[in-house]
Amino acid sequence: MSGLSQSEMEGCRNLLGLLDNDEIMALCDTVTNRLVHPEDRQDAIRAILVYSQSVEELLRRRKVHREAIFKYLATQEIVVSPATEKHNLIQHAKDYWDKRSELELKKMPEPITKKEDIQLFQQQAKEDKKAEKVDFHRLGEEFCHWFFELLNSQNPLMGPPQDEWGPQHFWHDVKLRFYYNTSEQNVIDYHGAEIVSLRLLSLVKEEFLFLNPNLDSRGLKCASSPHGLVMIGVAGTVHRGDTCLGIFEQIFGLIRCPFVENTWKIKFINLRIIGGNSLAPGTVLKPAVTFEQSDLEAFYNVITLCDNTEVRLNVKQTLDSGTGDQALCSGNEALLNKREPSLPNPLKH
């Protein structure tokens, strides 16, 4: 999960531009543990940025040599002694990016009520009325057909991709919670459109998985919140080639795009994959959504109000009671809060 701020992202992108191609590709291999295979230099830089845990971790790597940091500071008209040690150069760069972030925040306009604001609220009210008339089950079916066809088409075994996959399908602050139980068990959180897009892409492009959704009455459930968030729960099987590796359950949170009619973008995803070798002996793989509409609404509270201690305690009680999104999370608070920087190993069969 990337720990770089927006200003650090931009600064590091410019700094990495001072390295040659061989250095960039080698750095990408190091940062991603060779799990990402970039198509070109820009693809490699993007992977380096989204998979770096912090700006210190990135700049301290041996492949980001001292001279490159010094040259970057010089291009930004930051004068330092040529004899300055690398760790001090890193601090100069960090201080510079922090100041840029503060300036950007000060430039943000104060919220004021104007005629344009009233018109925006009226437009939102119209959108809300439209949402009331939406057939959410049909929306869920159409979304799942679109999403899984697009994602699976990125699998090299399926031939050329049918359409472009990327962060444009997500809100910029999208959250992905990925729970997997294969040769090991873990929960990892990802934040931001780029890293969420790349992590999902790696499942099919790097690990050659194929997610086959079950869109009958047991495999698809939909609900909507009073705030206009549509939640879609879907279950299915996971394949690699001719082998069925296990099952998956997934919750999507969609919000209508106010600028493009009849367009929805992904606000959050909760993905759970269970390998067949992790199931009890004799267990039959039956992909089915195991939660109800009320549980989807409770899950919405986890995603949108996760910083509220009271809500988190209420959700934990729900999970411990055997309801809620138990299929997607453990009732153990430590597991619910876990952050794991490393990527999971590919599914084994």
XYZ file of C-alpha atoms in Angstrom:
349
model
C 0.000 0.000 0.000
C 1.558 3.301 -1.090
C 2.339 5.712 1.725
C 3.302 8.646 -0.512
C 1.322 11.881 -0.451
C 0.247 13.554 -3.678
C 3.124 16.045 -3.574
C 5.595 13.234 -2.760
C 4.209 11.227 -5.691
C 4.782 14.120 -8.095
C 8.230 14.903 -6.688
C 9.429 11.297 -6.768
C 8.101 10.897 -10.315
C 10.258 13.833 -11.431
C 13.218 12.544 -9.425
C 12.959 9.046 -10.913
C 12.940 10.668 -14.338
C 16.624 11.429 -13.758
C 17.496 7.704 -13.629
C 18.259 5.719 -16.760
C 16.035 2.909 -18.039
C 18.093 0.050 -16.594
C 18.039 1.651 -13.142
C 14.274 2.198 -13.322
C 13.558 -1.387 -14.346
C 15.854 -2.777 -11.646
C 14.248 -0.533 -9.032
C 10.787 -1.688 -10.118
C 11.841 -5.324 -9.659
C 13.133 -4.542 -6.163
C 10.089 -2.557 -4.994
C 7.499 -5.010 -6.370
C 9.484 -8.164 -5.575
C 9.343 -8.984 -9.318
C 5.552 -9.469 -9.138
C 4.894 -6.630 -11.598
C 6.244 -6.727 -15.133
C 6.033 -3.196 -16.582
C 5.551 -2.723 -20.283
C 7.644 0.444 -20.472
C 9.537 3.028 -18.420
C 6.450 5.023 -17.389
C 4.638 1.851 -16.343
C 7.641 0.929 -14.182
C 7.735 4.364 -12.515
C 4.027 4.163 -11.739
C 4.480 0.728 -10.139
C 7.441 1.978 -8.074
C 5.354 4.862 -6.709
C 2.216 2.914 -5.829
C 4.050 -0.017 -4.228
C 6.454 2.096 -2.130
C 5.517 2.180 1.557
C 6.990 5.621 2.218
C 9.140 8.251 0.588
C 12.002 7.360 2.944
C 11.869 3.701 1.938
C 11.984 4.616 -1.737
C 14.748 7.215 -1.619
C 16.971 5.170 0.702
C 17.225 2.332 -1.810
C 20.698 1.929 -3.266
C 19.391 2.213 -6.802
C 18.213 5.768 -6.036
C 21.705 7.167 -5.778
C 22.701 10.350 -4.004
C 23.558 12.234 -7.205
C 19.990 11.866 -8.549
C 18.497 13.404 -5.389
C 21.021 16.246 -5.518
C 20.222 16.949 -9.188
C 16.479 16.944 -8.447
C 16.908 19.488 -5.636
C 18.974 21.654 -7.969
C 16.184 21.622 -10.586
C 13.808 22.874 -7.883
C 16.252 25.701 -7.026
C 17.020 24.205 -3.616
C 20.665 24.996 -2.903
C 22.561 22.473 -0.776
C 26.243 21.719 -0.389
C 27.599 19.202 -2.930
C 29.080 17.303 0.033
C 25.686 16.827 1.714
C 25.103 13.203 2.706
C 22.253 11.214 1.187
C 20.048 11.068 4.303
C 20.223 14.869 4.587
C 19.326 15.258 0.903
C 16.289 13.039 1.497
C 15.206 15.283 4.381
C 15.564 18.388 2.180
C 13.331 16.754 -0.450
C 10.756 15.743 2.177
C 10.662 19.245 3.664
C 10.164 20.715 0.199
C 7.260 18.386 -0.591
C 5.654 19.023 2.814
C 5.716 22.778 2.152
C 4.137 22.239 -1.259
C 1.336 20.213 0.350
C 0.682 23.001 2.863
C 0.552 25.605 0.091
C -1.907 23.496 -1.903
C -4.178 23.203 1.129
C -4.120 26.981 1.673
C -5.105 27.526 -1.965
C -8.268 25.438 -1.556
C -11.315 27.762 -1.577
C -13.514 28.130 1.478
C -16.955 26.492 1.102
C -19.528 29.242 0.529
C -23.178 29.141 -0.407
C -23.796 30.567 -3.849
C -26.360 30.160 -6.556
C -24.133 27.536 -8.153
C -24.075 25.568 -4.887
C -27.866 25.600 -4.680
C -28.065 24.375 -8.267
C -25.613 21.580 -7.408
C -27.752 20.502 -4.440
C -30.857 20.564 -6.642
C -29.065 18.430 -9.233
C -28.043 15.980 -6.504
C -31.668 15.807 -5.320
C -32.707 14.897 -8.857
C -30.045 12.206 -8.946
C -31.354 10.832 -5.642
C -34.859 10.620 -7.079
C -33.488 8.780 -10.091
C -31.712 6.352 -7.775
C -35.024 5.514 -6.105
C -36.334 4.265 -9.452
C -33.269 2.145 -10.220
C -33.752 -1.626 -10.430
C -30.768 -2.414 -8.223
C -30.754 -6.157 -8.923
C -30.621 -5.502 -12.650
C -27.927 -2.887 -12.054
C -25.973 -5.485 -10.078
C -26.241 -8.039 -12.887
C -25.173 -5.552 -15.564
C -22.302 -4.281 -13.434
C -20.996 -7.791 -12.688
C -21.187 -8.791 -16.352
C -19.204 -5.670 -17.286
C -16.667 -5.828 -14.434
C -15.708 -9.504 -14.639
C -15.647 -9.593 -18.446
C -13.316 -6.580 -18.460
C -11.088 -7.861 -15.639
C -10.862 -11.428 -16.973
C -10.046 -10.151 -20.465
C -6.750 -8.804 -19.043
C -5.621 -12.413 -18.451
C -2.924 -13.159 -21.080
C -4.421 -16.624 -21.559
C -7.653 -15.001 -22.827
C -6.040 -13.198 -25.755
C -5.928 -9.411 -26.319
C -7.853 -7.349 -23.701
C -11.312 -6.327 -24.872
C -11.045 -2.845 -23.328
C -8.724 -0.655 -21.281
C -8.434 -1.455 -17.581
C -7.298 1.308 -15.264
C -7.986 3.701 -12.381
C -10.620 5.569 -14.423
C -13.244 3.035 -13.262
C -12.728 3.914 -9.577
C -13.217 6.949 -7.350
C -9.811 8.425 -6.451
C -10.164 7.428 -2.763
C -11.403 3.887 -3.438
C -10.602 1.243 -0.812
C -9.900 -2.447 -1.408
C -9.872 -4.975 1.428
C -8.406 -8.249 0.153
C -8.826 -11.345 2.326
C -7.356 -14.593 1.104
C -7.067 -18.060 2.602
C -4.939 -20.294 0.370
C -1.578 -21.613 1.494
C -1.722 -18.864 4.124
C -4.347 -16.502 5.529
C -4.154 -12.735 5.446
C -6.039 -9.443 5.097
C -4.513 -6.517 3.187
C -5.938 -3.044 2.643
C -5.234 -0.924 -0.436
C -6.192 2.726 -0.897
C -6.389 4.896 -3.998
C -7.520 4.306 -7.569
C -4.087 3.484 -9.001
C -2.989 0.911 -6.447
C -6.435 -0.746 -6.252
C -6.534 -0.951 -10.040
C -3.022 -2.441 -10.191
C -3.679 -4.986 -7.432
C -6.827 -6.317 -9.101
C -5.068 -6.349 -12.462
C -2.186 -8.398 -11.042
C -4.631 -11.157 -10.020
C -5.442 -11.911 -13.657
C -2.392 -10.570 -15.482
C 0.380 -11.820 -13.190
C -1.293 -14.723 -11.370
C -3.387 -15.840 -14.397
C -6.609 -16.140 -12.370
C -10.101 -16.194 -13.873
C -12.997 -15.075 -11.644
C -16.259 -16.703 -12.692
C -19.242 -15.007 -10.946
C -22.384 -16.920 -10.019
C -25.196 -14.505 -10.902
C -28.168 -16.614 -9.839
C -30.279 -15.848 -6.739
C -27.673 -17.258 -4.306
C -24.660 -15.719 -5.983
C -25.822 -12.106 -6.333
C -27.393 -9.731 -3.801
C -27.865 -5.990 -4.046
C -28.808 -3.215 -1.632
C -28.738 0.575 -1.485
C -28.029 3.014 1.308
C -29.977 6.216 2.012
C -26.914 8.137 0.807
C -27.037 6.832 -2.767
C -24.413 4.118 -2.341
C -25.328 0.893 -4.142
C -23.826 -2.273 -2.646
C -23.443 -5.420 -4.719
C -22.494 -8.785 -3.251
C -21.394 -11.511 -5.662
C -19.891 -14.989 -5.295
C -18.198 -17.314 -7.745
C -15.347 -19.689 -8.482
C -11.658 -18.976 -9.086
C -9.841 -20.737 -11.942
C -6.405 -20.937 -13.493
C -6.587 -22.543 -16.896
C -8.645 -25.745 -16.586
C -8.200 -25.959 -12.804
C -10.733 -24.691 -10.268
C -8.660 -23.284 -7.391
C -11.404 -22.226 -4.995
C -14.230 -19.779 -4.441
C -14.580 -16.034 -3.933
C -17.030 -13.578 -2.414
C -16.933 -9.894 -3.222
C -18.761 -6.747 -2.143
C -18.721 -3.646 -4.344
C -19.819 -0.172 -3.311
C -20.897 1.990 -6.267
C -21.691 5.702 -6.376
C -23.274 7.390 -9.363
C -20.992 9.839 -11.183
C -22.723 13.264 -11.037
C -21.029 14.475 -14.221
C -21.752 11.568 -16.594
C -25.304 10.282 -16.904
C -25.973 6.601 -16.149
C -22.378 6.083 -15.039
C -21.352 4.485 -11.750
C -17.833 4.298 -10.296
C -16.436 1.953 -7.652
C -16.069 3.441 -4.161
C -14.944 0.338 -2.265
C -14.336 -3.382 -2.792
C -14.115 -6.193 -0.283
C -12.714 -9.373 -1.864
C -12.428 -12.756 -0.173
C -10.760 -15.731 -1.888
C -10.638 -19.215 -0.366
C -8.483 -21.891 -1.977
C -9.880 -25.387 -2.297
C -6.986 -26.786 -0.257
C -8.035 -24.526 2.649
C -11.526 -26.021 2.928
C -12.370 -28.873 5.264
C -12.052 -32.351 3.697
C -15.232 -33.310 1.883
C -16.471 -29.723 1.585
C -18.146 -29.029 -1.758
C -17.349 -25.735 -3.459
C -20.670 -23.864 -3.528
C -20.156 -20.199 -4.314
C -22.994 -18.255 -2.712
C -23.357 -14.850 -1.073
C -23.771 -15.618 2.628
C -24.997 -12.248 3.851
C -28.338 -10.444 3.743
C -29.297 -6.894 2.770
C -29.138 -5.764 6.406
C -25.585 -7.106 6.560
C -24.649 -5.130 3.448
C -25.936 -2.001 5.163
C -23.869 -2.823 8.262
C -20.855 -3.325 6.018
C -21.501 0.146 4.562
C -21.114 1.527 8.088
C -17.725 -0.202 8.413
C -16.446 1.381 5.215
C -17.783 4.918 5.628
C -17.502 5.332 9.397
C -14.415 3.246 10.132
C -12.846 6.062 12.167
C -15.803 6.124 14.558
C -14.932 3.961 17.596
C -18.557 3.397 18.603
C -19.506 2.173 15.140
C -16.472 -0.132 15.003
C -17.471 -1.703 18.340
C -21.036 -2.212 17.139
C -19.798 -3.840 13.952
C -17.454 -6.083 15.924
C -20.410 -7.244 18.037
C -22.322 -7.975 14.837
C -19.429 -10.002 13.446
C -18.959 -11.913 16.701
C -22.647 -12.802 16.732
C -22.238 -14.668 13.439
C -23.985 -12.163 11.177
C -22.852 -9.141 9.198
C -19.996 -9.514 6.759
C -18.537 -12.459 8.639
C -17.856 -14.165 5.335
C -15.518 -11.343 4.442
C -13.846 -10.474 7.753
C -12.962 -12.083 11.029
C -14.544 -10.839 14.218
C -11.040 -10.455 15.578
C -10.334 -6.729 15.848
C -6.626 -7.224 15.236
C -7.411 -8.918 11.939
C -9.907 -6.202 11.030
C -7.231 -3.558 11.550
C -4.302 -5.425 10.002
C -2.168 -3.689 7.405
C 0.217 -5.883 5.417
C 2.610 -4.130 3.020
C 3.760 -7.207 1.095
C 1.770 -8.787 -1.708
C 0.294 -12.265 -1.227
C 1.842 -15.226 -2.971
C 0.002 -16.382 -6.105
C -2.743 -18.922 -5.433
C -1.435 -22.463 -5.321
C -3.170 -25.603 -6.479
